[in-house]
Short mmCIF file of C-alpha atoms and ligand atoms in Angstrom, two decimals:
data_model
loop_
_atom_site.label_atom_id
_atom_site.label_comp_id
_atom_site.label_asym_id
_atom_site.label_seq_id
_atom_site.Cartn_x
_atom_site.Cartn_y
_atom_site.Cartn_z
CA MET A 205 -10.45 -15.35 -22.56
CA SER A 206 -9.89 -14.28 -18.85
CA PRO A 207 -11.99 -16.67 -17.26
CA GLN A 208 -13.95 -14.44 -14.36
CA ILE A 209 -14.19 -11.60 -16.64
CA ASP A 210 -17.95 -10.93 -18.41
CA GLU A 211 -18.05 -10.67 -22.31
CA LYS A 212 -18.49 -6.85 -22.71
CA LEU A 213 -15.38 -6.49 -19.80
CA GLU A 214 -13.19 -9.03 -21.29
CA THR A 215 -12.96 -6.84 -24.49
CA MET A 216 -11.59 -3.32 -22.70
CA TYR A 217 -9.16 -5.84 -20.74
CA GLN A 218 -8.15 -7.00 -23.67
CA GLU A 219 -7.01 -3.53 -24.86
CA VAL A 220 -6.13 -2.84 -21.08
CA LEU A 221 -3.30 -6.17 -22.00
CA LYS A 222 -2.68 -4.46 -25.64
CA ARG A 223 -1.81 -0.98 -24.67
CA ASN A 224 0.08 -2.07 -22.05
CA PRO A 225 2.74 -4.83 -23.39
CA GLY A 226 4.61 -6.82 -20.52
CA GLU A 227 3.32 -5.16 -17.33
CA VAL A 228 1.87 -8.27 -15.81
CA GLU A 229 1.76 -6.32 -12.21
CA PHE A 230 -0.68 -3.76 -14.23
CA HIS A 231 -2.52 -6.78 -15.65
CA GLN A 232 -3.12 -8.72 -13.14
CA ALA A 233 -4.76 -5.71 -10.80
CA VAL A 234 -6.99 -4.79 -13.66
CA ALA A 235 -8.03 -8.35 -13.97
CA GLU A 236 -8.66 -8.70 -10.12
CA VAL A 237 -11.03 -5.10 -10.17
CA LEU A 238 -12.93 -6.49 -13.48
CA GLU A 239 -13.57 -9.52 -11.98
CA SER A 240 -16.37 -7.41 -9.70
CA LEU A 241 -17.69 -5.46 -11.93
CA ASN A 242 -19.69 -7.14 -13.72
CA PRO A 243 -23.17 -6.91 -11.66
CA VAL A 244 -22.14 -2.87 -11.27
CA ILE A 245 -22.49 -2.78 -15.11
CA SER A 246 -25.79 -4.26 -16.14
CA LYS A 247 -26.78 -1.69 -12.70
CA HIS A 248 -25.41 1.73 -14.34
CA PRO A 249 -25.26 1.82 -18.41
CA GLU A 250 -23.91 4.95 -18.32
CA TYR A 251 -21.22 3.44 -17.44
CA LEU A 252 -20.29 1.97 -20.39
CA GLU A 253 -21.85 4.46 -22.66
CA ARG A 254 -19.42 6.93 -21.13
CA LYS A 255 -16.70 4.73 -21.45
CA ILE A 256 -15.62 4.92 -17.51
CA ILE A 257 -13.76 1.67 -17.40
CA GLU A 258 -11.44 2.28 -20.65
CA ARG A 259 -10.99 6.46 -19.26
CA ILE A 260 -10.20 5.12 -15.95
CA CYS A 261 -7.63 2.13 -16.88
CA GLU A 262 -5.50 4.64 -18.78
CA PRO A 263 -3.73 6.95 -16.24
CA GLU A 264 -3.97 10.62 -16.60
CA ARG A 265 -0.83 11.49 -16.75
CA GLN A 266 2.69 9.38 -16.65
CA ILE A 267 5.84 11.10 -16.07
CA ILE A 268 9.18 9.18 -16.51
CA PHE A 269 12.35 11.09 -15.56
CA ARG A 270 15.85 10.42 -15.64
CA VAL A 271 17.75 10.31 -12.04
CA PRO A 272 21.95 11.22 -11.35
CA TRP A 273 23.27 10.64 -8.25
CA GLN A 274 26.69 10.33 -7.10
CA ASP A 275 27.75 7.69 -4.41
CA ASP A 276 30.36 8.91 -2.02
CA ASN A 277 33.52 8.10 -4.04
CA GLY A 278 32.08 10.17 -6.66
CA GLN A 279 31.06 7.85 -9.08
CA VAL A 280 28.17 9.30 -11.29
CA HIS A 281 25.10 6.58 -11.55
CA ILE A 282 21.94 6.73 -13.39
CA ASN A 283 17.98 5.67 -12.47
CA ARG A 284 14.55 6.26 -13.66
CA GLY A 285 12.47 7.49 -11.73
CA PHE A 286 8.98 7.70 -11.90
CA ARG A 287 5.28 9.87 -11.35
CA VAL A 288 1.73 8.51 -12.76
CA GLU A 289 -0.93 11.13 -12.03
CA PHE A 290 -4.39 7.82 -12.42
CA ASN A 291 -7.10 9.33 -11.74
CA SER A 292 -7.93 12.96 -10.06
CA ALA A 293 -11.94 12.64 -9.97
CA LEU A 294 -12.40 12.84 -6.35
CA GLY A 295 -9.14 14.81 -4.86
CA PRO A 296 -5.36 15.31 -5.72
CA TYR A 297 -3.18 12.42 -6.87
CA LYS A 298 -2.15 10.95 -3.62
CA GLY A 299 -0.29 7.56 -3.31
CA GLY A 300 3.18 6.97 -1.90
CA LEU A 301 6.57 7.06 -3.75
CA ARG A 302 9.08 3.39 -3.90
CA PHE A 303 12.27 2.96 -3.93
CA HIS A 304 13.51 -1.04 -5.10
CA PRO A 305 15.44 -2.48 -7.90
CA SER A 306 12.20 -4.35 -8.62
CA VAL A 307 10.35 -1.21 -9.66
CA TYR A 308 9.44 -0.57 -13.88
CA LEU A 309 6.63 1.27 -14.61
CA GLY A 310 4.43 -2.22 -14.57
CA ILE A 311 4.46 -1.93 -10.77
CA ILE A 312 3.98 1.28 -9.89
CA LYS A 313 0.90 1.61 -12.28
CA PHE A 314 -0.36 -1.82 -10.56
CA LEU A 315 0.14 0.43 -7.49
CA GLY A 316 -1.58 3.87 -9.00
CA PHE A 317 -4.20 1.99 -9.88
CA GLU A 318 -5.44 0.22 -6.49
CA GLN A 319 -5.16 2.75 -5.21
CA ILE A 320 -8.12 5.56 -6.96
CA PHE A 321 -9.86 2.39 -5.55
CA LYS A 322 -8.49 2.27 -1.92
CA ASN A 323 -7.91 6.43 -1.64
CA SER A 324 -12.37 6.22 -3.05
CA LEU A 325 -13.08 3.60 0.24
CA THR A 326 -11.13 5.80 2.95
CA GLY A 327 -14.35 8.42 1.62
CA MET A 328 -11.37 11.16 2.21
CA PRO A 329 -11.23 13.58 -0.54
CA ILE A 330 -8.05 12.49 -2.80
CA GLY A 331 -7.92 11.03 -5.99
CA GLY A 332 -5.19 7.66 -6.87
CA GLY A 333 -1.38 7.99 -8.00
CA LYS A 334 1.95 6.44 -7.27
CA GLY A 335 5.53 6.88 -7.88
CA GLY A 336 8.99 5.65 -6.95
CA SER A 337 12.76 4.92 -8.44
CA ASP A 338 14.27 1.77 -9.21
CA PHE A 339 17.18 2.80 -6.52
CA ASP A 340 17.68 0.68 -4.20
CA PRO A 341 18.50 2.07 -0.94
CA LYS A 342 20.01 -1.05 0.81
CA GLY A 343 23.84 -0.54 1.73
CA LYS A 344 23.97 3.09 0.49
CA SER A 345 24.51 6.37 3.41
CA ASP A 346 23.12 8.58 4.33
CA ASP A 347 24.47 11.21 1.93
CA GLU A 348 24.01 8.81 -0.75
CA ILE A 349 20.73 8.46 -0.03
CA MET A 350 19.90 12.45 0.43
CA ARG A 351 21.30 13.07 -3.25
CA PHE A 352 19.42 10.82 -4.62
CA CYS A 353 16.63 12.22 -2.77
CA GLN A 354 17.52 15.87 -4.17
CA SER A 355 18.46 14.42 -7.50
CA PHE A 356 14.43 12.43 -7.80
CA MET A 357 12.86 15.79 -6.78
CA THR A 358 14.40 17.80 -9.02
CA GLU A 359 12.95 16.94 -11.59
CA LEU A 360 10.01 16.15 -9.59
CA TYR A 361 8.76 19.15 -7.18
CA ARG A 362 7.47 20.53 -10.93
CA HIS A 363 4.57 17.93 -10.63
CA LEU A 364 3.49 18.61 -7.08
CA GLY A 365 1.38 20.83 -4.87
CA GLU A 366 -1.05 20.22 -2.08
CA HIS A 367 -3.77 20.97 -4.20
CA THR A 368 -2.89 18.85 -7.15
CA ASP A 369 -0.37 15.38 -6.26
CA VAL A 370 0.87 14.59 -3.19
CA PRO A 371 3.29 11.38 -2.72
CA ALA A 372 4.37 9.91 0.69
CA GLY A 373 6.12 6.66 1.21
CA ASP A 374 5.89 3.05 0.54
CA ILE A 375 8.97 0.29 0.22
CA GLY A 376 12.21 2.52 0.79
CA VAL A 377 11.05 5.27 1.03
CA GLY A 378 10.53 6.33 5.11
CA GLY A 379 10.57 9.68 7.14
CA ARG A 380 14.33 10.07 6.83
CA GLU A 381 13.40 10.01 2.59
CA ILE A 382 10.31 12.49 2.83
CA GLY A 383 12.37 14.72 5.40
CA TYR A 384 15.12 15.22 2.29
CA MET A 385 12.97 15.30 -0.67
CA PHE A 386 10.27 17.44 1.62
CA GLY A 387 14.13 20.03 2.13
CA GLN A 388 14.62 20.01 -1.44
CA TYR A 389 11.01 21.37 -2.33
CA LYS A 390 10.93 23.67 0.01
CA ARG A 391 14.67 24.78 -1.63
CA ILE A 392 13.72 24.68 -5.76
CA THR A 393 10.11 26.80 -4.89
CA ASN A 394 10.29 28.79 -1.79
CA ARG A 395 7.42 27.49 -0.55
CA TRP A 396 7.13 25.96 2.92
CA GLU A 397 4.52 23.95 1.90
CA ALA A 398 3.31 21.11 4.46
CA GLY A 399 0.54 19.56 2.78
CA VAL A 400 2.94 18.57 -1.07
CA LEU A 401 3.90 15.18 1.32
CA THR A 402 3.05 13.12 4.03
CA GLY A 403 4.60 11.07 6.23
CA LYS A 404 6.74 14.20 7.24
CA GLY A 405 8.17 14.33 10.98
CA LEU A 406 6.59 15.54 13.80
CA LYS A 407 8.71 18.31 14.22
CA TRP A 408 7.67 20.31 10.91
CA GLY A 409 4.31 19.83 9.92
CA GLY A 410 4.13 15.49 10.93
CA SER A 411 1.17 13.52 11.97
CA LEU A 412 1.11 11.47 15.05
CA VAL A 413 -0.25 7.87 14.24
CA ARG A 414 1.04 8.02 10.49
CA PRO A 415 4.21 5.80 11.31
CA GLU A 416 1.54 3.27 12.76
CA ALA A 417 -1.46 3.91 10.86
CA THR A 418 -1.10 1.04 7.58
CA GLY A 419 0.07 -1.51 10.20
CA TYR A 420 -2.56 -0.45 12.85
CA GLY A 421 -5.52 0.08 10.34
CA ALA A 422 -5.15 -2.92 8.86
CA THR A 423 -4.99 -4.33 11.95
CA PHE A 424 -8.42 -2.67 13.06
CA PHE A 425 -9.77 -3.96 10.07
CA ILE A 426 -9.21 -7.61 10.23
CA ASN A 427 -10.54 -7.20 13.94
CA GLU A 428 -13.76 -5.83 12.41
CA ALA A 429 -13.76 -9.31 10.55
CA LEU A 430 -12.98 -11.03 13.72
CA LYS A 431 -15.94 -9.80 15.40
CA VAL A 432 -18.27 -10.77 11.73
CA ARG A 433 -17.86 -14.07 13.25
CA LYS A 434 -18.06 -13.72 16.73
CA GLU A 435 -13.80 -14.07 16.99
CA SER A 436 -11.43 -11.88 18.14
CA PHE A 437 -7.95 -11.76 17.91
CA ALA A 438 -7.27 -12.91 21.72
CA GLY A 439 -5.30 -15.57 22.12
CA LYS A 440 -4.55 -15.97 18.64
CA THR A 441 -1.94 -17.45 16.11
CA CYS A 442 -0.45 -14.94 14.03
CA LEU A 443 1.82 -14.13 11.44
CA VAL A 444 3.29 -11.23 9.74
CA SER A 445 5.40 -11.24 6.50
CA GLY A 446 8.29 -7.79 6.04
CA SER A 447 9.95 -6.34 9.07
CA GLY A 448 9.12 -2.86 7.40
CA ASN A 449 6.83 -0.29 8.63
CA VAL A 450 3.73 -1.49 8.00
CA ALA A 451 4.76 -4.78 9.67
CA ILE A 452 6.50 -3.55 12.95
CA TYR A 453 3.04 -1.56 13.43
CA THR A 454 1.09 -4.62 12.86
CA VAL A 455 2.32 -6.94 15.27
CA GLU A 456 1.86 -4.29 17.77
CA LYS A 457 -1.47 -3.97 17.03
CA ILE A 458 -1.84 -7.23 16.96
CA HIS A 459 -0.13 -7.66 20.71
CA GLN A 460 -2.28 -4.55 22.01
CA LEU A 461 -5.12 -6.44 21.11
CA GLY A 462 -4.06 -9.77 22.66
CA GLY A 463 -3.00 -11.80 19.45
CA LYS A 464 -0.01 -13.77 18.82
CA CYS A 465 2.72 -12.92 16.42
CA ILE A 466 5.17 -15.39 16.58
CA ALA A 467 7.41 -14.68 13.40
CA CYS A 468 8.62 -11.84 10.92
CA SER A 469 10.73 -11.66 7.83
CA ASP A 470 12.37 -9.79 4.71
CA SER A 471 13.37 -10.77 1.64
CA ASN A 472 16.40 -12.76 2.26
CA GLY A 473 14.41 -15.19 5.47
CA VAL A 474 12.29 -15.27 8.59
CA ILE A 475 13.10 -14.71 12.28
CA VAL A 476 10.40 -17.16 14.51
CA HIS A 477 10.02 -16.34 18.29
CA GLU A 478 7.45 -19.12 19.60
CA LYS A 479 7.30 -16.64 23.26
CA GLY A 480 6.00 -13.64 20.62
CA LEU A 481 7.75 -11.06 19.15
CA ASP A 482 9.45 -8.36 21.05
CA VAL A 483 8.37 -5.45 18.66
CA GLU A 484 10.85 -3.00 20.55
CA LEU A 485 13.73 -5.29 19.62
CA ILE A 486 12.19 -5.06 15.89
CA LYS A 487 11.87 -1.06 15.79
CA GLN A 488 15.19 -0.70 17.21
CA LEU A 489 17.42 -2.97 14.69
CA LYS A 490 14.93 -1.84 12.00
CA GLU A 491 14.46 2.17 12.28
CA VAL A 492 17.23 3.18 14.54
CA GLU A 493 19.84 0.65 13.36
CA ARG A 494 18.87 0.40 9.96
CA ARG A 495 19.88 -3.87 10.29
CA ARG A 496 18.75 -6.94 9.06
CA ILE A 497 15.65 -8.78 10.88
CA LYS A 498 18.21 -12.04 10.79
CA ASP A 499 20.40 -10.07 14.22
CA TYR A 500 17.55 -10.67 16.14
CA ALA A 501 18.17 -13.79 16.84
CA ASP A 502 21.33 -12.60 18.30
CA TYR A 503 19.53 -10.80 21.31
CA HIS A 504 17.06 -13.89 21.90
CA LYS A 505 18.19 -17.29 22.05
CA ASP A 506 15.12 -18.83 22.17
CA ALA A 507 14.36 -17.55 18.53
CA LYS A 508 15.02 -19.46 15.30
CA TYR A 509 16.33 -17.52 11.73
CA ILE A 510 15.77 -19.27 8.59
CA ALA A 511 17.29 -18.83 6.13
CA ASN A 512 15.45 -18.33 2.64
CA GLY A 513 12.53 -19.91 4.77
CA ASN A 514 8.47 -19.49 4.03
CA ILE A 515 6.73 -17.59 6.40
CA TRP A 516 3.04 -18.90 5.55
CA ASP A 517 4.87 -22.88 6.69
CA ILE A 518 4.09 -22.15 9.62
CA PRO A 519 0.50 -23.12 11.33
CA CYS A 520 -1.52 -19.65 12.11
CA GLN A 521 -4.61 -18.46 12.42
CA VAL A 522 -4.54 -15.09 11.40
CA ALA A 523 -2.42 -14.42 8.57
CA MET A 524 -1.42 -10.41 7.83
CA PRO A 525 0.96 -10.45 4.48
CA SER A 526 3.50 -7.03 4.50
CA ALA A 527 5.90 -7.36 2.72
CA THR A 528 5.07 -7.32 -1.45
CA GLN A 529 3.05 -8.17 -4.33
CA ASN A 530 2.51 -12.15 -4.86
CA GLU A 531 4.05 -13.45 -1.69
CA ILE A 532 1.02 -15.74 -1.27
CA ASN A 533 0.57 -18.10 -4.03
CA GLY A 534 -2.04 -21.16 -4.50
CA LYS A 535 0.47 -23.57 -2.48
CA ASP A 536 1.17 -20.83 -0.30
CA ALA A 537 -2.89 -19.91 0.25
CA LYS A 538 -3.90 -24.50 0.23
CA THR A 539 -1.21 -24.20 3.23
CA LEU A 540 -2.72 -21.74 5.70
CA VAL A 541 -6.43 -22.76 5.08
CA LYS A 542 -4.96 -26.35 5.70
CA ASN A 543 -3.30 -25.26 9.16
CA GLY A 544 -6.30 -23.78 10.58
CA CYS A 545 -5.87 -19.57 9.82
CA ILE A 546 -9.40 -18.19 9.75
CA ALA A 547 -8.48 -14.54 8.52
CA VAL A 548 -6.26 -12.97 6.30
CA GLY A 549 -5.93 -9.19 6.27
CA GLU A 550 -3.19 -7.49 3.36
CA GLY A 551 -1.08 -4.74 4.92
CA ALA A 552 0.61 -4.92 1.16
CA ASN A 553 -0.60 -4.24 -1.86
CA MET A 554 -1.65 -7.21 -4.05
CA PRO A 555 0.33 -9.62 -1.67
CA THR A 556 -1.99 -12.39 -3.04
CA THR A 557 -1.69 -13.96 -6.16
CA PRO A 558 -5.20 -14.81 -7.77
CA GLU A 559 -5.07 -18.13 -7.45
CA GLY A 560 -4.26 -17.54 -3.70
CA ILE A 561 -7.37 -15.67 -3.00
CA LYS A 562 -9.61 -17.85 -4.88
CA VAL A 563 -7.98 -20.29 -2.73
CA PHE A 564 -8.73 -18.07 0.43
CA LEU A 565 -12.59 -17.16 -0.84
CA ASP A 566 -13.51 -21.08 -1.90
CA ALA A 567 -12.44 -21.40 1.80
CA LYS A 568 -14.96 -19.00 3.22
CA ILE A 569 -12.19 -17.33 5.87
CA ALA A 570 -11.88 -13.94 6.60
CA TYR A 571 -9.72 -12.23 3.71
CA GLY A 572 -9.60 -8.86 3.87
CA PRO A 573 -7.49 -7.31 0.54
CA GLY A 574 -4.71 -4.76 0.21
CA LYS A 575 -6.93 -1.54 -1.07
CA ALA A 576 -9.48 -2.14 2.13
CA ALA A 577 -7.47 -3.68 4.67
CA ASN A 578 -4.20 -1.09 4.46
CA ALA A 579 -5.88 1.97 3.21
CA GLY A 580 -5.56 3.64 6.93
CA GLY A 581 -1.93 4.24 6.25
CA VAL A 582 -3.17 7.16 3.37
CA ALA A 583 -6.56 7.63 5.10
CA THR A 584 -4.01 9.03 7.70
CA SER A 585 -2.01 10.82 5.12
CA ALA A 586 -4.92 12.77 4.47
CA LEU A 587 -5.25 13.51 8.47
CA GLU A 588 -2.44 15.03 8.18
CA MET A 589 -3.14 17.14 5.08
CA GLN A 590 -6.27 18.27 7.16
CA GLN A 591 -3.86 19.14 10.14
CA ASN A 592 -1.19 21.03 7.40
CA ALA A 593 -4.90 23.60 5.85
CA GLN A 594 -5.57 23.99 10.01
CA ARG A 595 -2.25 24.72 11.02
CA ASP A 596 -2.99 22.57 13.38
CA SER A 597 -1.64 19.19 14.94
CA TRP A 598 -3.65 16.92 16.67
CA SER A 599 -2.93 14.43 19.61
CA PHE A 600 -2.46 10.50 19.24
CA ASP A 601 -5.15 8.94 20.85
CA PHE A 602 -7.36 11.43 19.17
CA THR A 603 -5.84 10.44 15.74
CA GLU A 604 -5.98 6.99 16.16
CA LYS A 605 -9.72 7.35 17.31
CA LYS A 606 -10.08 8.46 13.92
CA LEU A 607 -8.26 6.15 12.17
CA GLU A 608 -10.35 3.22 13.90
CA GLY A 609 -13.26 4.56 12.51
CA ILE A 610 -12.32 5.27 9.41
CA MET A 611 -11.34 1.41 9.19
CA VAL A 612 -15.04 0.63 10.87
CA GLY A 613 -16.67 2.25 8.07
CA ILE A 614 -14.72 0.59 5.76
CA HIS A 615 -14.99 -2.53 6.77
CA GLN A 616 -18.47 -1.89 6.89
CA LEU A 617 -19.20 -0.10 3.80
CA CYS A 618 -16.49 -3.44 1.99
CA HIS A 619 -19.22 -5.73 3.95
CA ASP A 620 -22.81 -4.58 3.37
CA THR A 621 -21.46 -4.01 -0.64
CA ALA A 622 -20.61 -7.39 -1.61
CA GLU A 623 -24.38 -8.48 0.96
CA GLU A 624 -25.61 -6.31 -1.54
CA TYR A 625 -24.21 -7.03 -4.97
CA GLY A 626 -24.64 -10.77 -4.02
CA ALA A 627 -21.68 -12.28 -2.34
CA PRO A 628 -21.88 -11.81 1.02
CA GLY A 629 -18.38 -12.32 3.26
CA ASN A 630 -16.58 -11.48 0.01
CA TYR A 631 -14.26 -7.90 0.15
CA VAL A 632 -12.66 -8.40 -2.70
CA VAL A 633 -16.03 -8.46 -4.53
CA GLY A 634 -18.02 -5.55 -1.91
CA ALA A 635 -14.51 -2.88 -1.66
CA ASN A 636 -13.65 -3.33 -5.66
CA ILE A 637 -17.86 -2.24 -5.94
CA ALA A 638 -17.66 -0.05 -3.10
CA GLY A 639 -14.50 2.06 -4.10
CA PHE A 640 -15.09 1.61 -8.32
CA ILE A 641 -18.67 3.42 -8.18
CA LYS A 642 -17.89 6.46 -6.59
CA VAL A 643 -14.93 7.27 -8.80
CA ALA A 644 -17.42 6.00 -11.66
CA ASP A 645 -20.45 8.61 -10.56
CA ALA A 646 -18.11 11.51 -9.71
CA MET A 647 -16.36 10.83 -13.52
CA VAL A 648 -19.71 11.05 -14.75
CA ALA A 649 -20.77 14.56 -13.32
CA HIS A 650 -17.15 15.90 -14.51
CA GLY A 651 -18.18 15.22 -17.87
CA LEU A 652 -15.46 14.03 -20.59
CA VAL A 653 -12.47 14.89 -19.48
P1 NDP B 153 9.58 -0.52 3.82
O1 NDP B 153 10.03 -0.36 2.97
O2 NDP B 153 9.56 -0.46 5.16
O3 NDP B 153 9.69 -2.73 4.23
C1 NDP B 153 9.12 -3.55 3.52
C2 NDP B 153 8.90 -4.45 4.35
O4 NDP B 153 8.94 -5.82 3.25
C3 NDP B 153 11.17 -5.30 4.21
O5 NDP B 153 11.41 -6.69 4.96
C4 NDP B 153 11.14 -5.73 3.25
O6 NDP B 153 12.39 -6.98 3.51
C5 NDP B 153 10.19 -6.74 2.34
N1 NDP B 153 9.90 -6.68 1.47
C6 NDP B 153 10.58 -5.77 0.05
N2 NDP B 153 10.65 -5.95 -0.93
C7 NDP B 153 9.97 -7.39 -0.96
C8 NDP B 153 10.55 -8.18 -1.80
N3 NDP B 153 10.69 -8.21 -3.14
N4 NDP B 153 10.83 -9.65 -1.63
C9 NDP B 153 10.25 -9.90 -0.55
N5 NDP B 153 10.71 -8.75 1.36
C10 NDP B 153 10.42 -7.87 0.59
O7 NDP B 153 7.90 -0.96 3.59
P2 NDP B 153 6.83 -0.88 3.88
O8 NDP B 153 6.61 -1.61 5.19
O9 NDP B 153 5.96 0.45 3.74
O10 NDP B 153 5.52 -0.94 3.09
C11 NDP B 153 5.55 -3.45 2.43
C12 NDP B 153 4.26 -2.79 2.20
O11 NDP B 153 3.36 -2.31 2.30
C13 NDP B 153 4.22 -2.74 0.28
O12 NDP B 153 3.43 -3.85 -0.23
C14 NDP B 153 3.35 -1.56 0.61
O13 NDP B 153 3.12 -0.85 -1.55
C15 NDP B 153 2.24 -1.13 1.56
N6 NDP B 153 1.80 0.07 2.26
C16 NDP B 153 2.59 0.86 2.50
C17 NDP B 153 2.11 1.39 3.51
C18 NDP B 153 2.89 2.92 4.07
O14 NDP B 153 2.07 3.61 4.49
N7 NDP B 153 4.21 2.33 4.13
C19 NDP B 153 0.54 1.91 2.60
C20 NDP B 153 -0.23 1.00 2.18
C21 NDP B 153 -0.03 -0.31 1.39
P3 NDP B 153 13.87 -6.55 2.56
O15 NDP B 153 14.56 -5.10 3.61
O16 NDP B 153 14.87 -7.85 2.64
O17 NDP B 153 13.79 -6.02 1.10
O1 2IT B 154 0.08 1.99 -0.96
C1 2IT B 154 -0.12 3.08 -0.17
O2 2IT B 154 -1.91 3.35 0.41
C2 2IT B 154 0.72 3.87 0.68
N1 2IT B 154 1.49 3.60 0.31
C3 2IT B 154 0.34 4.95 1.46
C4 2IT B 154 0.02 6.14 0.34
C5 2IT B 154 -0.20 7.14 1.17
O3 2IT B 154 -0.40 8.37 0.24
O4 2IT B 154 0.12 7.46 2.26
#
């Protein structure tokens, strides 16, 4: 018996465990949502009658395929590709592709499941999906990346389409990879179909602000949560884990809002720069030269690199986990709270373990869960789709204002829903319930499909 889940929902949770053996991250993501839904099912008996929860936990379609490719020495490698088309009640499947050696079905399913509710919160017409591969892009040449992406798309293309399924980036997939995949899709289908992928380059259908969107959006969300507490980023010491796409633009926006990020990281270690991180240097090292964050210390002698360090041991007022799942455990959460952290904004998906979440909620700090706080990325992907459909492109300022408006709206929705359901200040409950109800109502309207 899982203590937090209501009895009626517990049977459904046990069924998820049984049907999806060994997929621990998926179990964790489902448990977190079901824990919030107790008050919803008492109000909406039709959700139980129509078996909405059982249906929402079962992906509409799961595609697993072989991805063969050759390295620069002619050696053959075989990876596994995934696309989980989870839920299309609100729109075409939408969600990123992750290339990382840890990828297996359970990771893609947890991400796809979260994506359903996140996408619902954005208010845009997008369903939930996710994909990727256990391919490790680290240390690969440009040509190897291209051959892998082409082989991956040679299978995936048949499942995609601007009205069907629209992938984007995630860990290990950025503008370069989207470019190679777009080229192969175009070649196979003979269609210049901009709306089939988002995160495209600016010269060929991409949107301004998409690269910045997840990090900027997470910062806008926490800025709103701070306002509720009559606080702001001004003068706050912040930590941002990771040093990839989400981390970089989180640091940038925090600095624009007057905060000071003193540390970031990668899977090998932590960079601490008390003076405040030099975000232009991080962009140059990570986006242009594709180097490790350790090299930052070669350019700033007053910065310190801690190999295998734990970033959450550093005292801060705002923490923005922006690397990967389960990077903050119960002990880290306690350390953060003890050190005076008043807000945690999840740029990453599910970066806090259930024990960690409990610590943040018990301490009543402003805790923005990923499916709300990092929704700016996918929301701006939907803005990219809008521009593609109109064959238009919008200015940076106009697009950023739209993103900010969406994040302010998501914050308000989560805030108000939490109050309505008797959990004021609890953005987990607010996000899960608000995200769920919209999808559930659409599923009821569509009948048994
Ligand atoms: P990137 O590949 O650009 O960067 C990932 C960063 O996280 C790197 O610094 C990487 O370090 C670190 N990292 C990844 N895996 C691990 C790991 N297992 N242990 C420790 N560090 C790790 O990815 P993104 O910035 O795009 O994604 C970061 C997070 O944000 C993910 O959780 C993703 O799902 C989420 N997200 C991304 C969105 C987007 O638009 N890109 C939108 C919403 C959420 P290293 O180089 O050492 O691996
Ligand atoms: O987790 C996410 O929301 C993403 N990786 C972005 C998905 C998207 O379609 O832009």
